[in-house]
mmCIF file of C-alpha atoms and ligand atoms in Angstrom:
data_model
loop_
_atom_site.group_PDB
_atom_site.id
_atom_site.type_symbol
_atom_site.label_atom_id
_atom_site.label_comp_id
_atom_site.label_asym_id
_atom_site.label_seq_id
_atom_site.Cartn_x
_atom_site.Cartn_y
_atom_site.Cartn_z
ATOM 1 C CA MET X 1 64.947 47.683 -83.364
ATOM 2 C CA ALA X 2 61.514 49.044 -82.627
ATOM 3 C CA THR X 3 58.653 48.605 -85.078
ATOM 4 C CA LYS X 4 56.176 51.299 -86.008
ATOM 5 C CA LEU X 5 52.619 50.145 -85.255
ATOM 6 C CA GLU X 6 49.397 51.020 -87.051
ATOM 7 C CA LEU X 7 47.184 53.645 -85.394
ATOM 8 C CA VAL X 8 43.516 52.941 -84.718
ATOM 9 C CA THR X 9 41.329 55.946 -85.619
ATOM 10 C CA LEU X 10 37.646 56.891 -85.470
ATOM 11 C CA PRO X 11 35.179 55.358 -86.187
ATOM 12 C CA ASP X 12 36.904 52.123 -84.999
ATOM 13 C CA LYS X 13 34.837 50.776 -82.077
ATOM 14 C CA LEU X 14 37.957 49.415 -80.353
ATOM 15 C CA LEU X 15 38.544 52.975 -79.095
ATOM 16 C CA ARG X 16 35.426 52.513 -76.926
ATOM 17 C CA LYS X 17 36.678 49.316 -75.272
ATOM 18 C CA LYS X 18 37.835 49.378 -71.641
ATOM 19 C CA SER X 19 41.462 48.203 -71.493
ATOM 20 C CA ALA X 20 42.486 45.318 -69.214
ATOM 21 C CA PRO X 21 45.241 45.624 -66.587
ATOM 22 C CA VAL X 22 48.743 44.370 -67.335
ATOM 23 C CA GLU X 23 49.621 41.366 -65.161
ATOM 24 C CA ARG X 24 53.346 41.050 -65.795
ATOM 25 C CA VAL X 25 56.120 43.402 -66.883
ATOM 26 C CA ASP X 26 58.594 41.361 -68.930
ATOM 27 C CA ASP X 27 60.836 41.733 -71.982
ATOM 28 C CA ASP X 28 57.927 41.212 -74.378
ATOM 29 C CA LEU X 29 56.078 44.092 -72.738
ATOM 30 C CA ARG X 30 59.209 46.298 -72.822
ATOM 31 C CA LYS X 31 59.556 45.553 -76.531
ATOM 32 C CA PHE X 32 55.941 46.606 -77.021
ATOM 33 C CA LEU X 33 56.623 49.822 -75.043
ATOM 34 C CA ASP X 34 59.496 50.621 -77.414
ATOM 35 C CA ASN X 35 57.220 50.024 -80.406
ATOM 36 C CA MET X 36 54.572 52.307 -78.903
ATOM 37 C CA LEU X 37 57.162 55.009 -78.243
ATOM 38 C CA LEU X 38 58.483 54.909 -81.810
ATOM 39 C CA THR X 39 54.921 55.039 -83.165
ATOM 40 C CA MET X 40 54.171 58.045 -80.941
ATOM 41 C CA TYR X 41 57.368 59.888 -81.888
ATOM 42 C CA GLU X 42 56.854 59.346 -85.602
ATOM 43 C CA ALA X 43 53.160 60.320 -85.628
ATOM 44 C CA PRO X 44 54.223 62.787 -84.088
ATOM 45 C CA GLY X 45 52.357 62.841 -80.791
ATOM 46 C CA ILE X 46 53.016 63.517 -77.113
ATOM 47 C CA GLY X 47 50.938 60.649 -75.709
ATOM 48 C CA LEU X 48 49.722 57.231 -76.802
ATOM 49 C CA ALA X 49 47.555 54.542 -75.185
ATOM 50 C CA ALA X 50 48.016 50.887 -76.195
ATOM 51 C CA VAL X 51 44.403 50.630 -77.386
ATOM 52 C CA GLN X 52 45.318 53.205 -80.059
ATOM 53 C CA VAL X 53 47.607 50.605 -81.643
ATOM 54 C CA GLY X 54 45.000 47.864 -81.283
ATOM 55 C CA VAL X 55 46.044 46.441 -77.888
ATOM 56 C CA PRO X 56 43.399 47.101 -75.202
ATOM 57 C CA ARG X 57 45.735 46.878 -72.199
ATOM 58 C CA ARG X 58 46.363 49.585 -69.560
ATOM 59 C CA ILE X 59 49.609 50.942 -71.023
ATOM 60 C CA VAL X 60 50.516 54.561 -71.846
ATOM 61 C CA THR X 61 53.577 56.281 -73.324
ATOM 62 C CA ILE X 62 54.069 60.024 -72.917
ATOM 63 C CA ASP X 63 56.756 62.512 -73.886
ATOM 64 C CA VAL X 64 55.577 66.096 -73.638
ATOM 65 C CA VAL X 65 59.039 67.240 -74.761
ATOM 66 C CA ASN X 66 58.200 65.707 -78.160
ATOM 67 C CA LYS X 67 55.932 68.701 -78.739
ATOM 68 C CA GLU X 68 58.954 70.987 -78.913
ATOM 69 C CA GLU X 69 60.918 71.602 -82.077
ATOM 70 C CA ASP X 70 64.048 69.940 -80.734
ATOM 71 C CA ARG X 71 63.358 66.244 -81.270
ATOM 72 C CA GLU X 72 66.868 65.375 -80.056
ATOM 73 C CA VAL X 73 65.729 65.910 -76.477
ATOM 74 C CA GLN X 74 63.597 62.952 -75.456
ATOM 75 C CA ASP X 75 62.112 62.322 -72.032
ATOM 76 C CA PRO X 76 59.772 59.324 -72.344
ATOM 77 C CA ILE X 77 57.453 58.227 -69.540
ATOM 78 C CA PHE X 78 55.925 54.735 -69.466
ATOM 79 C CA LEU X 79 52.798 54.268 -67.345
ATOM 80 C CA ILE X 80 51.524 50.728 -66.756
ATOM 81 C CA ASN X 81 48.156 50.318 -64.970
ATOM 82 C CA PRO X 82 48.090 54.070 -64.181
ATOM 83 C CA GLU X 83 45.585 55.348 -61.640
ATOM 84 C CA ILE X 84 44.829 58.941 -60.687
ATOM 85 C CA LEU X 85 45.232 59.121 -56.896
ATOM 86 C CA TRP X 86 44.338 62.771 -56.513
ATOM 87 C CA SER X 87 43.345 65.627 -58.806
ATOM 88 C CA SER X 88 43.013 69.338 -58.051
ATOM 89 C CA ASP X 89 39.785 71.317 -57.812
ATOM 90 C CA ASP X 90 41.642 73.891 -59.903
ATOM 91 C CA VAL X 91 40.878 73.395 -63.582
ATOM 92 C CA ALA X 92 42.623 74.454 -66.767
ATOM 93 C CA THR X 93 41.300 74.767 -70.320
ATOM 94 C CA GLU X 94 43.599 74.100 -73.273
ATOM 95 C CA GLU X 95 43.297 72.826 -76.816
ATOM 96 C CA GLU X 96 43.653 69.057 -77.286
ATOM 97 C CA GLY X 97 44.010 66.739 -80.215
ATOM 98 C CA CYS X 98 44.316 62.959 -80.533
ATOM 99 C CA LEU X 99 46.188 60.643 -82.908
ATOM 100 C CA SER X 100 42.958 58.612 -83.177
ATOM 101 C CA ILE X 101 40.947 61.709 -84.193
ATOM 102 C CA PRO X 102 43.351 63.241 -86.725
ATOM 103 C CA ASP X 103 43.153 66.933 -87.599
ATOM 104 C CA TYR X 104 40.459 67.813 -85.050
ATOM 105 C CA TYR X 105 41.296 70.073 -82.099
ATOM 106 C CA ALA X 106 39.116 71.528 -79.356
ATOM 107 C CA GLU X 107 39.444 73.118 -75.943
ATOM 108 C CA VAL X 108 38.929 70.766 -72.997
ATOM 109 C CA GLU X 109 38.594 71.635 -69.321
ATOM 110 C CA ARG X 110 40.381 69.295 -66.899
ATOM 111 C CA PRO X 111 41.842 69.368 -63.378
ATOM 112 C CA ALA X 112 45.061 71.402 -63.532
ATOM 113 C CA SER X 113 47.245 69.081 -61.430
ATOM 114 C CA LEU X 114 47.194 65.514 -60.129
ATOM 115 C CA ARG X 115 49.031 62.603 -58.567
ATOM 116 C CA VAL X 116 49.206 59.344 -60.477
ATOM 117 C CA GLY X 117 50.216 55.872 -59.309
ATOM 118 C CA TYR X 118 51.585 53.403 -61.880
ATOM 119 C CA ILE X 119 54.002 50.560 -62.605
ATOM 120 C CA ASP X 120 57.162 51.568 -64.469
ATOM 121 C CA ARG X 121 58.928 49.619 -67.254
ATOM 122 C CA GLU X 122 61.027 47.750 -64.697
ATOM 123 C CA GLY X 123 57.853 46.560 -62.935
ATOM 124 C CA ARG X 124 58.277 48.868 -59.931
ATOM 125 C CA LYS X 125 55.392 50.716 -58.256
ATOM 126 C CA GLN X 126 55.767 54.487 -58.657
ATOM 127 C CA GLU X 127 53.939 57.726 -57.908
ATOM 128 C CA MET X 128 54.308 61.045 -59.666
ATOM 129 C CA ALA X 129 52.886 64.555 -59.367
ATOM 130 C CA ALA X 130 52.053 66.392 -62.581
ATOM 131 C CA GLU X 131 50.740 69.754 -63.706
ATOM 132 C CA GLY X 132 50.312 71.688 -66.919
ATOM 133 C CA LEU X 133 50.659 69.819 -70.210
ATOM 134 C CA LEU X 134 51.865 66.611 -68.514
ATOM 135 C CA ALA X 135 48.805 66.480 -66.210
ATOM 136 C CA ARG X 136 46.533 67.075 -69.209
ATOM 137 C CA CYS X 137 48.249 64.381 -71.239
ATOM 138 C CA ILE X 138 48.050 61.803 -68.409
ATOM 139 C CA GLN X 139 44.299 62.424 -68.040
ATOM 140 C CA HIS X 140 43.729 62.219 -71.803
ATOM 141 C CA GLU X 141 45.589 58.886 -72.015
ATOM 142 C CA ILE X 142 43.922 57.344 -68.940
ATOM 143 C CA ASP X 143 40.580 58.306 -70.530
ATOM 144 C CA HIS X 144 41.605 56.126 -73.520
ATOM 145 C CA LEU X 145 42.122 53.153 -71.167
ATOM 146 C CA ASP X 146 38.492 53.537 -70.104
ATOM 147 C CA GLY X 147 37.198 53.869 -73.668
ATOM 148 C CA ARG X 148 36.796 57.638 -73.339
ATOM 149 C CA LEU X 149 37.890 60.194 -75.938
ATOM 150 C CA PHE X 150 38.560 63.907 -75.542
ATOM 151 C CA ILE X 151 35.487 64.676 -77.653
ATOM 152 C CA ASP X 152 33.405 63.153 -74.813
ATOM 153 C CA HIS X 153 34.298 66.273 -72.817
ATOM 154 C CA LEU X 154 32.665 68.509 -75.465
ATOM 155 C CA SER X 155 28.996 69.285 -76.046
ATOM 156 C CA LYS X 156 26.918 66.489 -77.594
ATOM 157 C CA LEU X 157 26.431 68.674 -80.662
ATOM 158 C CA LYS X 158 30.179 69.005 -81.285
ATOM 159 C CA ARG X 159 30.862 65.347 -80.487
ATOM 160 C CA ASP X 160 28.154 64.094 -82.847
ATOM 161 C CA MET X 161 29.513 66.358 -85.604
ATOM 162 C CA VAL X 162 33.020 64.883 -85.244
ATOM 163 C CA VAL X 163 31.809 61.255 -85.065
ATOM 164 C CA LYS X 164 29.551 61.746 -88.119
ATOM 165 C CA LYS X 165 32.372 63.285 -90.162
ATOM 166 C CA PHE X 166 34.710 60.362 -89.416
ATOM 167 C CA ALA X 167 31.979 57.793 -90.141
ATOM 168 C CA LYS X 168 31.160 59.462 -93.463
ATOM 169 C CA ALA X 169 34.827 59.779 -94.436
ATOM 170 C CA ALA X 170 35.374 56.069 -93.664
ATOM 171 C CA ARG X 171 32.403 55.177 -95.902
ATOM 172 C CA ASP X 172 33.684 57.427 -98.693
ATOM 173 C CA GLY X 173 37.309 56.346 -98.294
ATOM 174 C CA THR X 174 38.357 59.968 -97.663
ATOM 175 C CA LYS X 175 39.597 62.046 -94.741
ATOM 176 C CA PRO X 176 37.338 64.355 -92.752
ATOM 177 C CA VAL X 177 37.942 68.076 -93.174
ATOM 178 C CA PHE X 178 37.395 70.445 -90.245
HETATM 179 NI NI1 NI P 1 44.200 60.513 -77.700
#
């Protein structure tokens, strides 16, 4: 049985920490992957980095199918030590959100397609091409591994507004309203 983990949200400084590589893929790690996946599904979200559940290691779970209404169809991807090998000059702009920045959404420009190298949950080296929502999600999650958030892609004015609202809400014991 998987366990739902607690999400780390702004203004927690852990979100700014660079995650360390995973050295070994074993049963303990696979158990953690299952816990991450359950946490992501229940949030609900389409991507989650380990640092978002308090573990600053280079681990990502993604399921862009989870965005659809039909939650019966699941297609999880586990990326361990992911690395972008190539990204397109073509860019795309779409709205993004983040489980660590609840209720805030903004348009972000990113390369439209990419190739990513990673270790899978069996410990095998893999490569994958991605475009559209999957490419966006992979970039968003790898940003997390480097302590970067999607608001870092916005203007300083917008970013400061978001950070201030979360800091104030944390002080007041409330939730920020956008
Ligand atoms: Ni995020």
